[in-house]
Short mmCIF file of C-alpha atoms (C1' of nucleotides) in Angstrom, two decimals:
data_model
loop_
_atom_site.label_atom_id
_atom_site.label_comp_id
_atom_site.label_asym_id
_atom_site.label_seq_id
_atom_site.Cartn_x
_atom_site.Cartn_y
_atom_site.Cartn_z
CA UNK A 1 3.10 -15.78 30.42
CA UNK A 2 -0.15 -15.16 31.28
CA UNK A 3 -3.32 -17.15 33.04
CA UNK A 4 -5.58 -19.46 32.13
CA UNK A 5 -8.07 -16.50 30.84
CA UNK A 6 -5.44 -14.27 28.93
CA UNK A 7 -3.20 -14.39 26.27
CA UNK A 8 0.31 -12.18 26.74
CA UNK A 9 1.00 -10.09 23.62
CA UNK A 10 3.94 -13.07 22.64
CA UNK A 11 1.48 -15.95 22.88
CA UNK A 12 -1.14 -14.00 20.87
CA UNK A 13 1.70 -13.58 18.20
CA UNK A 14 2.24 -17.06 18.27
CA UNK A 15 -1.19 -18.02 17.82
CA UNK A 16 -1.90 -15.40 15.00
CA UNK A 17 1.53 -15.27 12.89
CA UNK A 18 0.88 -11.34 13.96
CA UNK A 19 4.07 -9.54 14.52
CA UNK A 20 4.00 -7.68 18.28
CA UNK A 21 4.79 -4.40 17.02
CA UNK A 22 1.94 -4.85 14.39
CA UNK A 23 -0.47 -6.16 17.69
CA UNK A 24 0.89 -2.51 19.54
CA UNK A 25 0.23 -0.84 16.46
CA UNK A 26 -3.35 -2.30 16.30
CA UNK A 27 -3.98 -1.64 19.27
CA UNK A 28 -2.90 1.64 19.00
CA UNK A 29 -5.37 2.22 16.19
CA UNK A 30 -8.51 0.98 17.86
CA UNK A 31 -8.50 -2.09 15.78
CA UNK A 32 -7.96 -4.50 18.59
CA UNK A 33 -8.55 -4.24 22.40
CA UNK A 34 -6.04 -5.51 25.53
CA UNK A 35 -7.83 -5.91 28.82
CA UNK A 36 -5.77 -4.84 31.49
CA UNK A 37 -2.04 -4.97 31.98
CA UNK A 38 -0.02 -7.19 34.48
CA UNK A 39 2.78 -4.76 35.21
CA UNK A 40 3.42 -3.30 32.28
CA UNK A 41 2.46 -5.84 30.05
CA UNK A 42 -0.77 -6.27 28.13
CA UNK A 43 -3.04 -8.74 28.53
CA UNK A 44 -5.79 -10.03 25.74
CA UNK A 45 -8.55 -12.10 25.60
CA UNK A 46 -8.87 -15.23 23.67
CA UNK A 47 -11.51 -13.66 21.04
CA UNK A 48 -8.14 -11.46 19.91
CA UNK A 49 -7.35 -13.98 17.42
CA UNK A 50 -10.95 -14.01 16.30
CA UNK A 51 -10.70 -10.25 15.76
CA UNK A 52 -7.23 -11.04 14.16
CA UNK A 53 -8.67 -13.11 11.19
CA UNK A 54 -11.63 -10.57 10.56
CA UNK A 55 -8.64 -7.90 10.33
CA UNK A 56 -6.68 -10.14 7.77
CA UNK A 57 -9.45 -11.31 5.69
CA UNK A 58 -10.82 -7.94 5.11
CA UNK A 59 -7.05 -6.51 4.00
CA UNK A 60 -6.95 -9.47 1.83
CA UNK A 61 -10.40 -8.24 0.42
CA UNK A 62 -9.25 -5.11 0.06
CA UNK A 63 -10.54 -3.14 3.02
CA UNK A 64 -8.35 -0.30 4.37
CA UNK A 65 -7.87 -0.51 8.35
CA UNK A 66 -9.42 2.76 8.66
CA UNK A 67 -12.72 0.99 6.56
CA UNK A 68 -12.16 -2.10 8.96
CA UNK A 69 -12.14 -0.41 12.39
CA UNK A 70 -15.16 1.13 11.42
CA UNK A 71 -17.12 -1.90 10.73
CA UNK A 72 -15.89 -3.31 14.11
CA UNK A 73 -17.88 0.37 15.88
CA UNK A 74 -21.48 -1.22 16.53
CA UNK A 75 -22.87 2.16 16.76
CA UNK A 76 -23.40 2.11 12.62
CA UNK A 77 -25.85 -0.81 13.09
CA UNK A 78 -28.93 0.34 12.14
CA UNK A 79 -26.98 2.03 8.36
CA UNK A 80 -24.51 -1.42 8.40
CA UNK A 81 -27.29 -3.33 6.83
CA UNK A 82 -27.82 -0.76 3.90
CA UNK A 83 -23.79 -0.74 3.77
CA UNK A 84 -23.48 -3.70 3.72
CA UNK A 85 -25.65 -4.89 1.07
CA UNK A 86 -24.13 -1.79 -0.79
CA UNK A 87 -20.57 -3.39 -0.18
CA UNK A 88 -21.54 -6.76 -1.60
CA UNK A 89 -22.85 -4.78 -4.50
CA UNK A 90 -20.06 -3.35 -5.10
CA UNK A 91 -17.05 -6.90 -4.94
CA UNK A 92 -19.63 -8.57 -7.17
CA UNK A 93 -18.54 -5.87 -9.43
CA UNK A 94 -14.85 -6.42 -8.71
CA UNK A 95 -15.59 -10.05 -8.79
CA UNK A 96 -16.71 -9.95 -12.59
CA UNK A 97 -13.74 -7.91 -13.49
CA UNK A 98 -11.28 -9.92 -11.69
CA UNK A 99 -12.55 -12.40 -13.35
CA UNK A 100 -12.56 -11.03 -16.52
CA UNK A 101 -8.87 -10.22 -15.84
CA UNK A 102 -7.58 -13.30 -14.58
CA UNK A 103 -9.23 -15.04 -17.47
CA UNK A 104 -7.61 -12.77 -19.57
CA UNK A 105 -4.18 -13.27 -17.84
CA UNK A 106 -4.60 -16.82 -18.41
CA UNK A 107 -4.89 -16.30 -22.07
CA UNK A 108 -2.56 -13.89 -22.42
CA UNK A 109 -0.09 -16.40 -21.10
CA UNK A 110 -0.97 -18.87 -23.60
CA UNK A 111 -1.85 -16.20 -26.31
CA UNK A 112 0.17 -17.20 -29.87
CA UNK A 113 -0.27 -13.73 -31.45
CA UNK A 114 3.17 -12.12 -31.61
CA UNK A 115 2.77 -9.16 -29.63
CA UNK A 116 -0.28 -8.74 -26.96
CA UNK A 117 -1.68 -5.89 -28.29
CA UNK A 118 -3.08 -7.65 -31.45
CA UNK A 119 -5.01 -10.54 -29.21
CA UNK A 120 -8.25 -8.88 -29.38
CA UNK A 121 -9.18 -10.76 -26.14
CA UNK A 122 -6.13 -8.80 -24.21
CA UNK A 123 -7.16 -6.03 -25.59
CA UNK A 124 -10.73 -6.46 -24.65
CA UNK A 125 -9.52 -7.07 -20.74
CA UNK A 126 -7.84 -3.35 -20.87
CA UNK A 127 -11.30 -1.76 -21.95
CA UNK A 128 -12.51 -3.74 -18.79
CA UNK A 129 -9.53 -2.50 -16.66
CA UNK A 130 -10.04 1.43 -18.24
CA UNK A 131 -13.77 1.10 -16.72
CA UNK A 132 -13.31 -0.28 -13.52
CA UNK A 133 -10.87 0.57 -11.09
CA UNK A 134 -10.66 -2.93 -8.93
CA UNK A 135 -9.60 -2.52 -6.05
CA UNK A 136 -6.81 -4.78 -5.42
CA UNK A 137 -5.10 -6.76 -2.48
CA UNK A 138 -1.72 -6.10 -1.21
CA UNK A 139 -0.22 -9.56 -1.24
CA UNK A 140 1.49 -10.34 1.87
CA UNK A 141 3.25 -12.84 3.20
CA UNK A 142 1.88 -14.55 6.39
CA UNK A 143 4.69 -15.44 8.95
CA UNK A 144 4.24 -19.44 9.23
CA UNK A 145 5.38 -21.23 12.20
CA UNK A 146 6.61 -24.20 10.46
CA UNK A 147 6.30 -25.04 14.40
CA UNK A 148 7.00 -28.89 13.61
CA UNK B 1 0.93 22.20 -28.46
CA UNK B 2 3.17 19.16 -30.66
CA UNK B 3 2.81 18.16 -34.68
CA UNK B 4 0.89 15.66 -36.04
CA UNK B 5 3.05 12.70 -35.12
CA UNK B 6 3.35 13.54 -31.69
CA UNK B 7 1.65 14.35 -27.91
CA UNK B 8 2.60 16.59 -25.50
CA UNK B 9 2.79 16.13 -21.82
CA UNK B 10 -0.99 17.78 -22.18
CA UNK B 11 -2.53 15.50 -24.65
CA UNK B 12 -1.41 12.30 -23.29
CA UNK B 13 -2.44 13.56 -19.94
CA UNK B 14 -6.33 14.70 -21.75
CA UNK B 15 -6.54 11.28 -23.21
CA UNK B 16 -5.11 9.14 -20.75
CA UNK B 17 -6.33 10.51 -17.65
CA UNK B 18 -2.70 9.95 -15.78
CA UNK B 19 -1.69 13.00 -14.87
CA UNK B 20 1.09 15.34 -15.96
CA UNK B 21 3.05 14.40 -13.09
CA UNK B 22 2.29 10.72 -12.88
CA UNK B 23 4.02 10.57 -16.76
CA UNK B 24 7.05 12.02 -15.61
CA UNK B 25 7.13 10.05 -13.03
CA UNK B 26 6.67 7.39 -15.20
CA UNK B 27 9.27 8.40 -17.71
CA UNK B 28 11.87 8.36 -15.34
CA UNK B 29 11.45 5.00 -13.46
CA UNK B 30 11.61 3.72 -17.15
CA UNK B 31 7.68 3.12 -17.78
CA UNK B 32 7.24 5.10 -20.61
CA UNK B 33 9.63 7.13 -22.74
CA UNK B 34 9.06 10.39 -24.74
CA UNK B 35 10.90 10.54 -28.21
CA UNK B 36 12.41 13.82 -27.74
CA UNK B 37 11.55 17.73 -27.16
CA UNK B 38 10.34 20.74 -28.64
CA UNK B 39 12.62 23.33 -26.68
CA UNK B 40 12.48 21.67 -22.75
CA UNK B 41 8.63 19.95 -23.64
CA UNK B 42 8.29 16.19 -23.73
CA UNK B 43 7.09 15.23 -26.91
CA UNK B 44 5.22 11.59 -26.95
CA UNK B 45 4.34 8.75 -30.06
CA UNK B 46 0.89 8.08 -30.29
CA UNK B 47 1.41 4.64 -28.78
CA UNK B 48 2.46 5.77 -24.92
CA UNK B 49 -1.26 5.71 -24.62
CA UNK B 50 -1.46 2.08 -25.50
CA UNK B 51 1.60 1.73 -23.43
CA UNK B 52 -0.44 3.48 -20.04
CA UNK B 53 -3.30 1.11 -20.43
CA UNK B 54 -1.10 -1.64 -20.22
CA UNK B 55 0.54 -0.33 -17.24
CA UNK B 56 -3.11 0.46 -15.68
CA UNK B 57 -3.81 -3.12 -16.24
CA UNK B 58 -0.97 -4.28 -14.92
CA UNK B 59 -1.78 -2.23 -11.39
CA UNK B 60 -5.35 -3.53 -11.66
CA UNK B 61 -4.05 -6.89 -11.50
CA UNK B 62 -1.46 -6.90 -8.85
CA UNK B 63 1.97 -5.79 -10.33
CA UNK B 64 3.72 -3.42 -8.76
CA UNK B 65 5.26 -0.88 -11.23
CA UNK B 66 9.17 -2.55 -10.72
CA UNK B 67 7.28 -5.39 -12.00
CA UNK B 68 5.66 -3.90 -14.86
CA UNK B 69 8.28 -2.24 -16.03
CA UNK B 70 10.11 -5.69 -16.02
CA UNK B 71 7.85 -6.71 -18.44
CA UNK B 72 8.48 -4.17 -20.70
CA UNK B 73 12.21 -5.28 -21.05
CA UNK B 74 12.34 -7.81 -23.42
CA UNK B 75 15.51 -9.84 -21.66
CA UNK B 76 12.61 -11.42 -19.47
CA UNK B 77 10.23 -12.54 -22.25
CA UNK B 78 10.50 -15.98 -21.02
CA UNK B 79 9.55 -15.40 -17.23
CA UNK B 80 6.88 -12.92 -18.69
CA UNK B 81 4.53 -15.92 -19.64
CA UNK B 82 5.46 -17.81 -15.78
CA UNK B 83 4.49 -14.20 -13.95
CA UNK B 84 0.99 -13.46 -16.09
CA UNK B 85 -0.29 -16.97 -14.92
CA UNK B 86 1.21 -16.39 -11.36
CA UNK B 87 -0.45 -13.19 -11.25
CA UNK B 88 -3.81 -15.36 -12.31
CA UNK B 89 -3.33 -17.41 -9.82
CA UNK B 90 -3.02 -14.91 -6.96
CA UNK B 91 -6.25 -13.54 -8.47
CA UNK B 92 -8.14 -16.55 -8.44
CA UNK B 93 -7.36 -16.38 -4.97
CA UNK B 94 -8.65 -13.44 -4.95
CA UNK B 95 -11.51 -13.84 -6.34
CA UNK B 96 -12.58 -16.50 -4.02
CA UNK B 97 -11.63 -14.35 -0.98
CA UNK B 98 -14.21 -11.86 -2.65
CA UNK B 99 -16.74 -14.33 -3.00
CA UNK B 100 -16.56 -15.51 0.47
CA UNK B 101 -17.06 -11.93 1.55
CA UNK B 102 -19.68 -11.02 -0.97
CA UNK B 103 -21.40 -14.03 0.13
CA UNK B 104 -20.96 -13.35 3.60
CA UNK B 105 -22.01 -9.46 3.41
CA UNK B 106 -25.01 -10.41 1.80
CA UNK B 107 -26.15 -13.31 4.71
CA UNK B 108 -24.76 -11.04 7.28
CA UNK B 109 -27.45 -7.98 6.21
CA UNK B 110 -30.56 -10.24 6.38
CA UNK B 111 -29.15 -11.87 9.12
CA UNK B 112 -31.09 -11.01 13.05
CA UNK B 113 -27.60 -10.55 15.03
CA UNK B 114 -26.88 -7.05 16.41
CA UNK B 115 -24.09 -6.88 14.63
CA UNK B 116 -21.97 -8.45 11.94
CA UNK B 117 -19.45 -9.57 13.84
CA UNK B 118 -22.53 -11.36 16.00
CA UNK B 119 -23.68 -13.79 13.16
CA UNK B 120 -22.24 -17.13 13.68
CA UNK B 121 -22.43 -17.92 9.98
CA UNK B 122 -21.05 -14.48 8.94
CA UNK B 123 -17.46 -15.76 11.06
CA UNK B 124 -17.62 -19.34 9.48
CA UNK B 125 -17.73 -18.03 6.05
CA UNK B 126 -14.99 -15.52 7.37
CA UNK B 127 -12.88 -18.42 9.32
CA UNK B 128 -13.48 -21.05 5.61
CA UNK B 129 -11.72 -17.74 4.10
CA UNK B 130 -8.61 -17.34 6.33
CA UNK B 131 -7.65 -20.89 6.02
CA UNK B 132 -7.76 -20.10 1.85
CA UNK B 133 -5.02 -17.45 2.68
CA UNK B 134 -2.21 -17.78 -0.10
CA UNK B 135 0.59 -19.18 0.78
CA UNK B 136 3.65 -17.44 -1.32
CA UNK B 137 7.18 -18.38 -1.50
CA UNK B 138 8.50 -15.17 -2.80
CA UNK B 139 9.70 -13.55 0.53
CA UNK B 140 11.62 -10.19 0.49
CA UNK B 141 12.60 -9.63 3.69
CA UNK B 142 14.00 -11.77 6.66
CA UNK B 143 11.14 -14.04 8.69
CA UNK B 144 9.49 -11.89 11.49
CA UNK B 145 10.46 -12.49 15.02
CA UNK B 146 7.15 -13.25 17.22
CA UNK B 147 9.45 -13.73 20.19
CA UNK B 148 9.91 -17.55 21.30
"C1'" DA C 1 8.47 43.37 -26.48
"C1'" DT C 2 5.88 41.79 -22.82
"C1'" DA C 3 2.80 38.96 -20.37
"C1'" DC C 4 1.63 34.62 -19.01
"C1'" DA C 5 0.05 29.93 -19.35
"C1'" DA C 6 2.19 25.77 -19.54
"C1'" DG C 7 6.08 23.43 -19.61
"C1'" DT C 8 10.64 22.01 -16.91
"C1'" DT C 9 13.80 20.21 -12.79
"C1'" DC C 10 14.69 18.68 -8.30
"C1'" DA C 11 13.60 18.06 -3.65
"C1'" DA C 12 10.57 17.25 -0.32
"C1'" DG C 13 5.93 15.96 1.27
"C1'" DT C 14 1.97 12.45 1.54
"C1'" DT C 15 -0.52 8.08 2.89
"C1'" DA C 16 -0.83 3.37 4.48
"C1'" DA C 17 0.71 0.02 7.17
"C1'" DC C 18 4.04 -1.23 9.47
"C1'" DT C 19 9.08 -1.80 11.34
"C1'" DT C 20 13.09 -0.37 13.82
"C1'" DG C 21 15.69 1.89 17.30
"C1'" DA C 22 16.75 4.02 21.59
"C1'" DG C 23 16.08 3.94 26.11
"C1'" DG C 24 13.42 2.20 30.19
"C1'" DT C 25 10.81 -1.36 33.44
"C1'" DC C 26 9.95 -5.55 35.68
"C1'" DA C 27 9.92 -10.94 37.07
"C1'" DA C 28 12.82 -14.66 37.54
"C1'" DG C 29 17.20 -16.98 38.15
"C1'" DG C 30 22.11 -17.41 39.79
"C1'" DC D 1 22.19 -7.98 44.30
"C1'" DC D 2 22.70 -8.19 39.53
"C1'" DT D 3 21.82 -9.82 35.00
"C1'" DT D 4 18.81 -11.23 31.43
"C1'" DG D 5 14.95 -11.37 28.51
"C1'" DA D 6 10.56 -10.12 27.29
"C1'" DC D 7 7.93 -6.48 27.62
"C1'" DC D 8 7.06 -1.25 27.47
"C1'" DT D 9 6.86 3.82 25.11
"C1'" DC D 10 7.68 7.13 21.75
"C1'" DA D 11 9.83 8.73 17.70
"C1'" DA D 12 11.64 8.10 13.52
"C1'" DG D 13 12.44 5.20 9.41
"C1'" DT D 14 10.57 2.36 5.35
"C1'" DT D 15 8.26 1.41 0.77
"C1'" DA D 16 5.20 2.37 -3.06
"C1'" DA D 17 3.35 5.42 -5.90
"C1'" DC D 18 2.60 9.53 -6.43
"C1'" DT D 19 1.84 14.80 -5.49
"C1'" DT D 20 3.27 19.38 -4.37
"C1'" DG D 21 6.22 23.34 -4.17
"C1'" DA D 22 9.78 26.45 -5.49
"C1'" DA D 23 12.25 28.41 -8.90
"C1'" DC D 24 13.08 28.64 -13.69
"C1'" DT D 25 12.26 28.49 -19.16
"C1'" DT D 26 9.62 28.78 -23.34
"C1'" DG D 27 5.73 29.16 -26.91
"C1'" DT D 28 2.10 32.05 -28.14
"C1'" DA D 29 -1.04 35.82 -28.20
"C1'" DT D 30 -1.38 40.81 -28.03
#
DNA sequence: ATACAAGTTCAAGTTAACTTGAGGTCAAGG
DNA sequence: CCTTGACCTCAAGTTAACTTGAACTTGTAT
């Protein structure tokens, strides 16, 4: 256990459904911070978990944690804005061809022609997916407490 | 070099863009097949190209090559239809993970914090996303500890 | 016939993001 | 004091999807 200002490295794996090798691992990368140790053991601060969510919504985005910790260095402020704009360029184009994809799943699930390749709508969505390489989310399961 | 009803390893490679080795690699977990060879050469149909662009796609949106290649065997026909609209469903979630962070990009650039992880609204838009996290049943390995 | 570019096999290496294992430390309880 | 459990470190293992390397064979041009 910890005090009333830290979290031990178990209670912030409770909190965040954040295995604590993954937490040592973070750590270990720069993506995440502890601030002192009592003993041996690491101590974090509350905001963790905050960081924790920013780390998982921008893997489920698609962000590598390489591309993450270096959004989380301030020194790149004065180029994040430019970056960033450029970033939001770039998943509204990954947003129209997901889009176009998933529509295209959709009808390719419901498609009557006998084999896919002769629904000219499927076979419009693979000249979308030959153009654009989307950059796509590793889906992973989140550890739920079913704590109840 | 191959006849006129044929590709070698070289053509499909020039007019697919998947490299040499990648269609190998291909051929033996079962993605693609060649329909014989000229001495120790691969020859390939015409239609492998059709066949790449439909395992591109397949990437694009989410499958994992065990996957696509599950598709291809026509025993699962029947799930085939279940897994395209699963696979649209995991994008829609996608897609509104993207939005949220397009969205969010785009306030945090024109936003006055010092940096992105600063701006209030930037981490609600960010905290609205986490909650959206899929939830998905299909779990491969045993639950994760998280000590307690 | 000889050179050589392009094909082949098979094994091992690569990258990302973790996980697992071995071996060690410390606080609390009996 | 001794055991136990949660923590620690560091190294090695894992999976996916390929790539690279070494050593070998073959088609084609000269």
């Amino acid at each position: 256990m910890s005090n009333n200002q830290t979290l031990d490295i178990a209670e912030v794996s409770r909190h965040s459904g954040v295995p604590a090798s993954t937490l040592r691992f973070y750590e270990e990368k720069g993506l995440i911070i502890s601030v002192g140790r009592q003993g041996l053991r690491r101590l974090f601060q509350a905001n963790v978990l905050q960081r924790l969510e920013l780390i998982a919504l921008g893997q489920n985005v698609g962000f590598s944690l390489d591309e993450i910790g270096a959004m989380f260095t301030p020194q790149n402020v004065d180029i994040d804005k430019k970056l960033l704009l450029e970033k939001a360029a770039e998943l509204d184009q990954n947003i129209q061809h997901l889009i176009a994809m998933r529509d295209g799943l959709v009808h390719a699930a419901h498609c009557p022609e006998p084999t896919l390749f002769e629904c000219p709508k499927f076979l419009k969505i693979l000249r979308i997916t030959g153009k654009a390489k989307v950059k796509q989310e590793k889906q992973k399961k989140k550890p739920l407490q079913s704590g109840g």
